[in-house]
């Protein structure tokens, strides 16, 4: 719990003063009664003494003041709730470097398995689309709540070619922009609010390198930021990754190093308002996708407790006053 105006909590120091004031008043009343009635005659004069019931109005008053003081500090709690509607596009790099075996059994197979984890972990209300990209993007499945269709699409990845990350982002934005919900707004008298900086769409982009062709990925990421569609990038692979390609002479193969470029992918994520991740093995990649699934499938919202506490404080104040009037003929 946090407070918008924590300085108001200093008023809590007044509560002990209220209890002390009540104790002094009670002592004064007892002394006044003893001035007119001898102590041995008290049982016959007041045979039905209130006992512990006398403390009930005070307890209710103190609780009422406590609630009202806390309300003046404007308390808020943050909670995690499932998103009502979200559309995501999985964009997976299938360029030739994804055949590197530094991630077992190879990068593209590890990406496919991790993407399966992502889809299976998504709530049924979340639409998932699948896209592969090399020198050009190819949509394998439009965003759908039929997650089985997304899983089938992931089984149709085909590797080869260059890397056009910018074109893939542009293609994904074109699909997602029309399906994105407007930003979440505060709802209800209690002031519950969601993440105002995110639309109802997101891109999860996995690649092992920087763009080698196509439009500028940073320009595309800035457009994503304008549309409030964050891009979550995952850089896959290790610095020792290699692939074998045929020699130009047609005899034998050449070994080419294909290290990942997490810096380039991090810049894309940052420009879009998303986050970047790195994975050097299949286990880490699957864990990242689990985290992304949980993050995208749920959102954090802030609930303002001010009005709840005002209502509780006023109710306790009325109950305490009513009890005091009914039992003792006075408010306190």
Tab-separated table of C-alpha atoms in Angstrom:
chain	number	residue	atom	x	y	z
A	1	UNK	CA	0.000	0.000	0.000
A	2	UNK	CA	1.172	3.535	-0.767
A	3	UNK	CA	-0.173	6.992	0.069
A	4	UNK	CA	-0.527	9.977	-2.240
A	5	UNK	CA	-0.352	12.432	0.697
A	6	UNK	CA	1.527	10.585	3.451
A	7	UNK	CA	1.898	13.775	5.543
A	8	UNK	CA	-1.792	13.416	6.460
A	9	UNK	CA	-0.844	10.359	8.524
A	10	UNK	CA	0.597	12.708	11.154
A	11	UNK	CA	-3.004	13.170	12.289
A	12	UNK	CA	-2.818	9.629	13.702
A	13	UNK	CA	-0.936	11.161	16.610
A	14	UNK	CA	-4.250	12.700	17.689
A	15	UNK	CA	-5.842	9.324	18.388
A	16	UNK	CA	-4.044	8.758	21.727
A	17	UNK	CA	-5.148	12.274	22.697
A	18	UNK	CA	-8.780	11.351	21.999
A	19	UNK	CA	-8.489	8.253	24.196
A	20	UNK	CA	-6.827	10.290	26.959
A	21	UNK	CA	-9.545	12.955	26.722
A	22	UNK	CA	-12.218	10.277	27.057
A	23	UNK	CA	-10.484	8.749	30.088
A	24	UNK	CA	-10.290	12.170	31.766
A	25	UNK	CA	-13.975	12.875	31.078
A	26	UNK	CA	-14.957	9.490	32.434
A	27	UNK	CA	-12.914	10.073	35.597
A	28	UNK	CA	-14.562	13.484	36.064
A	29	UNK	CA	-18.031	11.976	35.745
A	30	UNK	CA	-17.214	9.285	38.272
A	31	UNK	CA	-15.939	11.867	40.764
A	32	UNK	CA	-19.034	13.988	40.232
A	33	UNK	CA	-21.231	10.968	40.932
A	34	UNK	CA	-19.275	10.061	44.052
A	35	UNK	CA	-19.854	13.586	45.404
A	36	UNK	CA	-23.562	12.886	45.596
A	37	UNK	CA	-23.655	9.139	46.305
A	38	UNK	CA	-21.653	7.220	48.893
A	39	UNK	CA	-19.562	4.437	47.318
A	40	UNK	CA	-21.458	1.720	49.267
A	41	UNK	CA	-24.749	3.010	47.839
A	42	UNK	CA	-23.677	2.910	44.167
A	43	UNK	CA	-24.962	-0.670	43.541
A	44	UNK	CA	-28.443	0.233	44.786
A	45	UNK	CA	-28.545	3.546	42.909
A	46	UNK	CA	-27.262	2.124	39.592
A	47	UNK	CA	-28.007	-1.615	39.676
A	48	UNK	CA	-27.572	-2.004	35.882
A	49	UNK	CA	-24.085	-0.738	35.207
A	50	UNK	CA	-22.959	-0.779	31.538
A	51	UNK	CA	-19.658	-2.580	32.174
A	52	UNK	CA	-17.605	-3.136	29.024
A	53	UNK	CA	-20.454	-1.772	26.926
A	54	UNK	CA	-19.307	1.703	27.983
A	55	UNK	CA	-16.174	1.340	25.825
A	56	UNK	CA	-17.998	0.387	22.611
A	57	UNK	CA	-18.859	3.952	21.449
A	58	UNK	CA	-15.271	5.066	22.083
A	59	UNK	CA	-13.867	2.119	20.152
A	60	UNK	CA	-16.162	2.862	17.209
A	61	UNK	CA	-15.215	6.540	17.315
A	62	UNK	CA	-11.496	5.761	17.309
A	63	UNK	CA	-11.911	3.347	14.398
A	64	UNK	CA	-13.934	5.977	12.525
A	65	UNK	CA	-11.224	8.575	13.032
A	66	UNK	CA	-8.577	6.063	11.981
A	67	UNK	CA	-10.441	5.318	8.741
A	68	UNK	CA	-10.985	9.008	7.970
A	69	UNK	CA	-7.354	9.904	8.644
A	70	UNK	CA	-6.168	7.081	6.382
A	71	UNK	CA	-8.625	8.289	3.732
A	72	UNK	CA	-7.153	11.804	3.913
A	73	UNK	CA	-3.758	10.283	3.041
A	74	UNK	CA	-5.304	8.832	-0.159
A	75	UNK	CA	-4.142	5.206	0.121
A	76	UNK	CA	-3.634	3.128	-3.004
A	77	UNK	CA	-2.928	-0.537	-3.626
A	78	UNK	CA	-1.577	-2.131	-6.772
A	79	UNK	CA	-2.929	-5.459	-7.915
A	80	UNK	CA	-2.478	-7.747	-10.903
A	81	UNK	CA	-5.536	-8.612	-12.982
A	82	UNK	CA	-6.034	-10.563	-16.185
A	83	UNK	CA	-6.354	-8.367	-19.258
A	84	UNK	CA	-9.817	-8.146	-20.740
A	85	UNK	CA	-8.550	-8.076	-24.316
A	86	UNK	CA	-5.109	-8.244	-25.835
A	87	UNK	CA	-3.757	-9.017	-29.275
A	88	UNK	CA	-0.145	-10.102	-29.724
A	89	UNK	CA	1.926	-10.834	-32.770
A	90	UNK	CA	4.827	-13.274	-32.509
A	91	UNK	CA	7.457	-12.261	-35.050
A	92	UNK	CA	10.180	-14.898	-35.407
A	93	UNK	CA	13.399	-14.475	-37.357
A	94	UNK	CA	13.919	-17.360	-39.810
A	95	UNK	CA	17.000	-16.019	-41.565
A	96	UNK	CA	19.798	-18.436	-42.373
A	97	UNK	CA	21.711	-17.661	-39.187
A	98	UNK	CA	18.877	-19.217	-37.168
A	99	UNK	CA	20.268	-22.621	-38.161
A	100	UNK	CA	23.244	-22.108	-35.829
A	101	UNK	CA	23.507	-24.927	-33.307
A	102	UNK	CA	24.932	-22.934	-30.397
A	103	UNK	CA	21.396	-23.146	-28.974
A	104	UNK	CA	20.282	-26.777	-28.925
A	105	UNK	CA	19.179	-28.287	-31.257
A	106	UNK	CA	19.400	-25.068	-33.278
A	107	UNK	CA	18.192	-21.523	-32.850
A	108	UNK	CA	15.006	-21.773	-34.871
A	109	UNK	CA	13.894	-25.034	-33.224
A	110	UNK	CA	14.521	-23.544	-29.780
A	111	UNK	CA	12.560	-20.447	-30.828
A	112	UNK	CA	9.650	-22.579	-31.985
A	113	UNK	CA	9.500	-24.556	-28.733
A	114	UNK	CA	9.716	-21.408	-26.631
A	115	UNK	CA	6.973	-19.795	-28.700
A	116	UNK	CA	4.809	-22.864	-28.013
A	117	UNK	CA	5.339	-22.215	-24.298
A	118	UNK	CA	4.298	-18.596	-24.814
A	119	UNK	CA	1.087	-19.486	-26.651
A	120	UNK	CA	0.095	-22.235	-24.227
A	121	UNK	CA	0.584	-19.861	-21.295
A	122	UNK	CA	-1.645	-17.141	-22.700
A	123	UNK	CA	-5.188	-16.710	-21.300
A	124	UNK	CA	-7.917	-17.759	-23.723
A	125	UNK	CA	-9.071	-14.143	-24.087
A	126	UNK	CA	-5.738	-13.143	-25.653
A	127	UNK	CA	-5.433	-13.245	-29.425
A	128	UNK	CA	-2.111	-14.535	-30.779
A	129	UNK	CA	-0.801	-14.147	-34.317
A	130	UNK	CA	2.343	-15.665	-35.835
A	131	UNK	CA	4.717	-14.156	-38.375
A	132	UNK	CA	8.059	-15.329	-39.708
A	133	UNK	CA	10.488	-12.987	-41.343
A	134	UNK	CA	13.749	-13.160	-43.251
A	135	UNK	CA	14.288	-10.725	-46.129
A	136	UNK	CA	10.496	-10.287	-46.103
A	137	UNK	CA	7.748	-10.918	-43.519
A	138	UNK	CA	5.252	-13.747	-43.962
A	139	UNK	CA	2.106	-13.921	-41.844
A	140	UNK	CA	1.459	-17.546	-40.881
A	141	UNK	CA	-1.579	-16.889	-38.686
A	142	UNK	CA	-3.595	-13.744	-38.082
A	143	UNK	CA	-4.237	-12.929	-34.414
A	144	UNK	CA	-6.798	-15.353	-33.041
A	145	UNK	CA	-8.048	-16.679	-29.741
A	146	UNK	CA	-7.832	-20.140	-31.269
A	147	UNK	CA	-4.413	-20.862	-29.857
A	148	UNK	CA	-4.343	-24.199	-31.633
A	149	UNK	CA	-4.149	-22.309	-34.932
A	150	UNK	CA	-1.198	-20.325	-33.628
A	151	UNK	CA	0.567	-23.519	-32.571
A	152	UNK	CA	-0.031	-25.031	-36.005
A	153	UNK	CA	1.470	-21.923	-37.604
A	154	UNK	CA	4.581	-22.239	-35.457
A	155	UNK	CA	5.081	-25.695	-36.931
A	156	UNK	CA	5.389	-24.192	-40.412
A	157	UNK	CA	8.501	-22.080	-39.910
A	158	UNK	CA	10.846	-22.205	-42.905
A	159	UNK	CA	14.456	-21.031	-42.559
A	160	UNK	CA	16.527	-19.147	-45.116
A	161	UNK	CA	17.396	-15.667	-46.364
A	162	UNK	CA	18.377	-12.339	-44.809
A	163	UNK	CA	16.936	-10.291	-41.941
A	164	UNK	CA	14.416	-7.467	-42.485
A	165	UNK	CA	13.380	-6.574	-38.945
A	166	UNK	CA	11.978	-3.171	-39.879
A	167	UNK	CA	9.653	-4.628	-42.520
A	168	UNK	CA	8.458	-7.249	-40.048
A	169	UNK	CA	7.578	-4.584	-37.481
A	170	UNK	CA	5.737	-2.500	-40.086
A	171	UNK	CA	3.742	-5.555	-41.183
A	172	UNK	CA	2.871	-6.454	-37.596
A	173	UNK	CA	1.780	-2.888	-36.833
A	174	UNK	CA	-0.503	-2.894	-39.831
A	175	UNK	CA	-2.221	-6.009	-38.495
A	176	UNK	CA	-2.353	-4.994	-34.850
A	177	UNK	CA	-3.280	-1.321	-35.122
A	178	UNK	CA	-6.875	-1.984	-36.115
A	179	UNK	CA	-7.364	-4.615	-33.408
A	180	UNK	CA	-5.831	-2.671	-30.499
A	181	UNK	CA	-8.102	-1.406	-27.747
A	182	UNK	CA	-7.858	2.239	-26.661
A	183	UNK	CA	-5.668	2.875	-23.616
A	184	UNK	CA	-7.131	1.769	-20.301
A	185	UNK	CA	-8.865	4.527	-18.350
A	186	UNK	CA	-9.766	4.983	-14.715
A	187	UNK	CA	-13.005	3.218	-13.920
A	188	UNK	CA	-15.473	3.411	-11.091
A	189	UNK	CA	-15.806	5.709	-8.115
A	190	UNK	CA	-12.942	3.962	-6.391
A	191	UNK	CA	-10.523	5.156	-9.069
A	192	UNK	CA	-9.194	1.835	-10.388
A	193	UNK	CA	-6.859	2.461	-13.260
A	194	UNK	CA	-4.712	0.396	-15.596
A	195	UNK	CA	-1.514	0.990	-17.494
A	196	UNK	CA	-2.411	4.083	-19.468
A	197	UNK	CA	0.713	3.836	-21.625
A	198	UNK	CA	-0.207	0.610	-23.421
A	199	UNK	CA	-2.832	-0.212	-26.010
A	200	UNK	CA	-4.465	-3.595	-26.346
A	201	UNK	CA	-1.689	-4.934	-28.577
A	202	UNK	CA	1.971	-5.911	-28.398
A	203	UNK	CA	4.694	-7.414	-30.583
A	204	UNK	CA	7.054	-10.134	-29.380
A	205	UNK	CA	10.028	-10.215	-31.730
A	206	UNK	CA	12.728	-12.877	-31.627
A	207	UNK	CA	15.890	-12.551	-33.663
A	208	UNK	CA	19.586	-13.336	-33.475
A	209	UNK	CA	20.961	-10.344	-35.320
A	210	UNK	CA	20.476	-6.876	-36.654
A	211	UNK	CA	18.658	-5.982	-39.846
A	212	UNK	CA	20.469	-6.679	-43.102
A	213	UNK	CA	17.774	-5.390	-45.463
A	214	UNK	CA	14.463	-3.560	-45.586
A	215	UNK	CA	13.240	-0.450	-43.781
A	216	UNK	CA	14.736	1.069	-40.644
A	217	UNK	CA	13.849	-0.943	-37.513
A	218	UNK	CA	14.230	2.142	-35.289
A	219	UNK	CA	11.833	4.169	-37.424
A	220	UNK	CA	9.350	1.295	-37.269
A	221	UNK	CA	9.807	1.051	-33.493
A	222	UNK	CA	9.116	4.771	-33.118
A	223	UNK	CA	5.917	4.308	-35.073
A	224	UNK	CA	5.019	1.476	-32.694
A	225	UNK	CA	5.585	3.851	-29.783
A	226	UNK	CA	3.272	6.396	-31.404
A	227	UNK	CA	0.592	3.725	-31.709
A	228	UNK	CA	1.306	2.593	-28.118
A	229	UNK	CA	2.145	-0.914	-29.272
A	230	UNK	CA	5.280	-1.980	-27.347
A	231	UNK	CA	7.802	-4.352	-28.871
A	232	UNK	CA	9.394	-6.979	-26.628
A	233	UNK	CA	12.585	-8.210	-28.249
A	234	UNK	CA	14.471	-11.405	-27.484
A	235	UNK	CA	18.062	-11.767	-28.694
A	236	UNK	CA	18.873	-15.451	-29.172
A	237	UNK	CA	22.280	-17.089	-29.470
A	238	UNK	CA	25.862	-16.917	-28.263
A	239	UNK	CA	29.000	-15.227	-29.527
A	240	UNK	CA	30.316	-18.626	-30.683
A	241	UNK	CA	27.383	-19.349	-33.014
A	242	UNK	CA	28.350	-20.414	-36.549
A	243	UNK	CA	26.687	-21.668	-39.707
A	244	UNK	CA	28.097	-23.438	-42.732
A	245	UNK	CA	27.356	-21.940	-46.137
A	246	UNK	CA	28.358	-23.204	-49.601
A	247	UNK	CA	31.453	-21.592	-51.061
A	248	UNK	CA	31.007	-19.451	-54.144
A	249	UNK	CA	33.126	-21.824	-56.129
A	250	UNK	CA	30.628	-24.530	-55.308
A	251	UNK	CA	33.220	-26.702	-53.591
A	252	UNK	CA	32.871	-27.324	-49.884
A	253	UNK	CA	31.437	-25.045	-47.223
A	254	UNK	CA	32.615	-21.997	-45.350
A	255	UNK	CA	32.048	-21.518	-41.638
A	256	UNK	CA	30.587	-18.109	-40.810
A	257	UNK	CA	30.302	-16.664	-37.331
A	258	UNK	CA	26.787	-15.385	-36.557
A	259	UNK	CA	26.841	-13.814	-33.076
A	260	UNK	CA	23.601	-12.220	-31.854
A	261	UNK	CA	23.186	-8.462	-31.656
A	262	UNK	CA	21.333	-7.752	-28.401
A	263	UNK	CA	22.267	-4.054	-28.552
A	264	UNK	CA	20.386	-3.502	-31.813
A	265	UNK	CA	17.345	-5.364	-30.516
A	266	UNK	CA	17.520	-3.463	-27.231
A	267	UNK	CA	17.403	-0.171	-29.113
A	268	UNK	CA	14.281	-1.343	-30.946
A	269	UNK	CA	12.549	-2.311	-27.710
A	270	UNK	CA	13.535	0.942	-26.011
A	271	UNK	CA	12.324	3.076	-28.920
A	272	UNK	CA	8.917	1.352	-28.849
A	273	UNK	CA	8.408	1.466	-25.089
A	274	UNK	CA	8.897	-2.273	-24.661
A	275	UNK	CA	11.630	-4.378	-23.045
A	276	UNK	CA	14.539	-6.403	-24.351
A	277	UNK	CA	15.775	-9.824	-23.268
A	278	UNK	CA	18.730	-12.038	-24.135
A	279	UNK	CA	18.851	-15.827	-24.208
A	280	UNK	CA	21.934	-17.962	-24.698
A	281	UNK	CA	20.230	-21.350	-24.339
A	282	UNK	CA	16.873	-23.008	-24.874
A	283	UNK	CA	16.020	-23.146	-21.180
A	284	UNK	CA	16.553	-19.422	-20.715
A	285	UNK	CA	14.553	-18.723	-23.862
A	286	UNK	CA	11.580	-20.743	-22.628
A	287	UNK	CA	11.714	-18.965	-19.270
A	288	UNK	CA	11.688	-15.574	-21.018
A	289	UNK	CA	8.634	-16.571	-22.995
A	290	UNK	CA	6.882	-17.713	-19.818
A	291	UNK	CA	7.606	-14.322	-18.279
A	292	UNK	CA	6.361	-12.526	-21.362
A	293	UNK	CA	3.192	-14.585	-21.364
A	294	UNK	CA	2.516	-13.686	-17.746
A	295	UNK	CA	3.383	-10.033	-18.342
A	296	UNK	CA	1.255	-9.576	-21.441
A	297	UNK	CA	-1.642	-11.724	-20.231
A	298	UNK	CA	-2.012	-9.652	-17.076
A	299	UNK	CA	-1.781	-6.007	-16.164
A	300	UNK	CA	-1.200	-4.082	-12.985
A	301	UNK	CA	-3.823	-1.616	-11.881
A	302	UNK	CA	-3.924	0.877	-9.040
A	303	UNK	CA	-6.987	0.953	-6.804
A	304	UNK	CA	-7.697	4.120	-4.819
A	305	UNK	CA	-9.080	3.179	-1.382
A	306	UNK	CA	-9.995	6.744	-0.355
A	307	UNK	CA	-13.731	6.497	-0.899
A	308	UNK	CA	-13.980	3.063	0.696
A	309	UNK	CA	-12.328	4.385	3.846
A	310	UNK	CA	-14.485	7.533	3.907
A	311	UNK	CA	-17.588	5.359	3.718
A	312	UNK	CA	-16.320	3.032	6.446
A	313	UNK	CA	-15.355	5.981	8.669
A	314	UNK	CA	-18.739	7.666	8.352
A	315	UNK	CA	-20.533	4.384	9.010
A	316	UNK	CA	-18.494	3.724	12.144
A	317	UNK	CA	-19.112	7.303	13.315
A	318	UNK	CA	-22.882	6.869	12.926
A	319	UNK	CA	-22.851	3.502	14.700
A	320	UNK	CA	-20.785	4.853	17.593
A	321	UNK	CA	-23.014	7.896	18.028
A	322	UNK	CA	-26.189	5.792	17.802
A	323	UNK	CA	-24.882	3.333	20.410
A	324	UNK	CA	-23.918	6.141	22.789
A	325	UNK	CA	-27.287	7.847	22.408
A	326	UNK	CA	-29.214	4.605	22.888
A	327	UNK	CA	-27.289	3.450	25.943
A	328	UNK	CA	-26.224	6.656	27.672
A	329	UNK	CA	-28.334	9.450	26.180
A	330	UNK	CA	-25.305	11.358	24.841
A	331	UNK	CA	-23.162	11.307	21.698
A	332	UNK	CA	-19.916	10.326	23.471
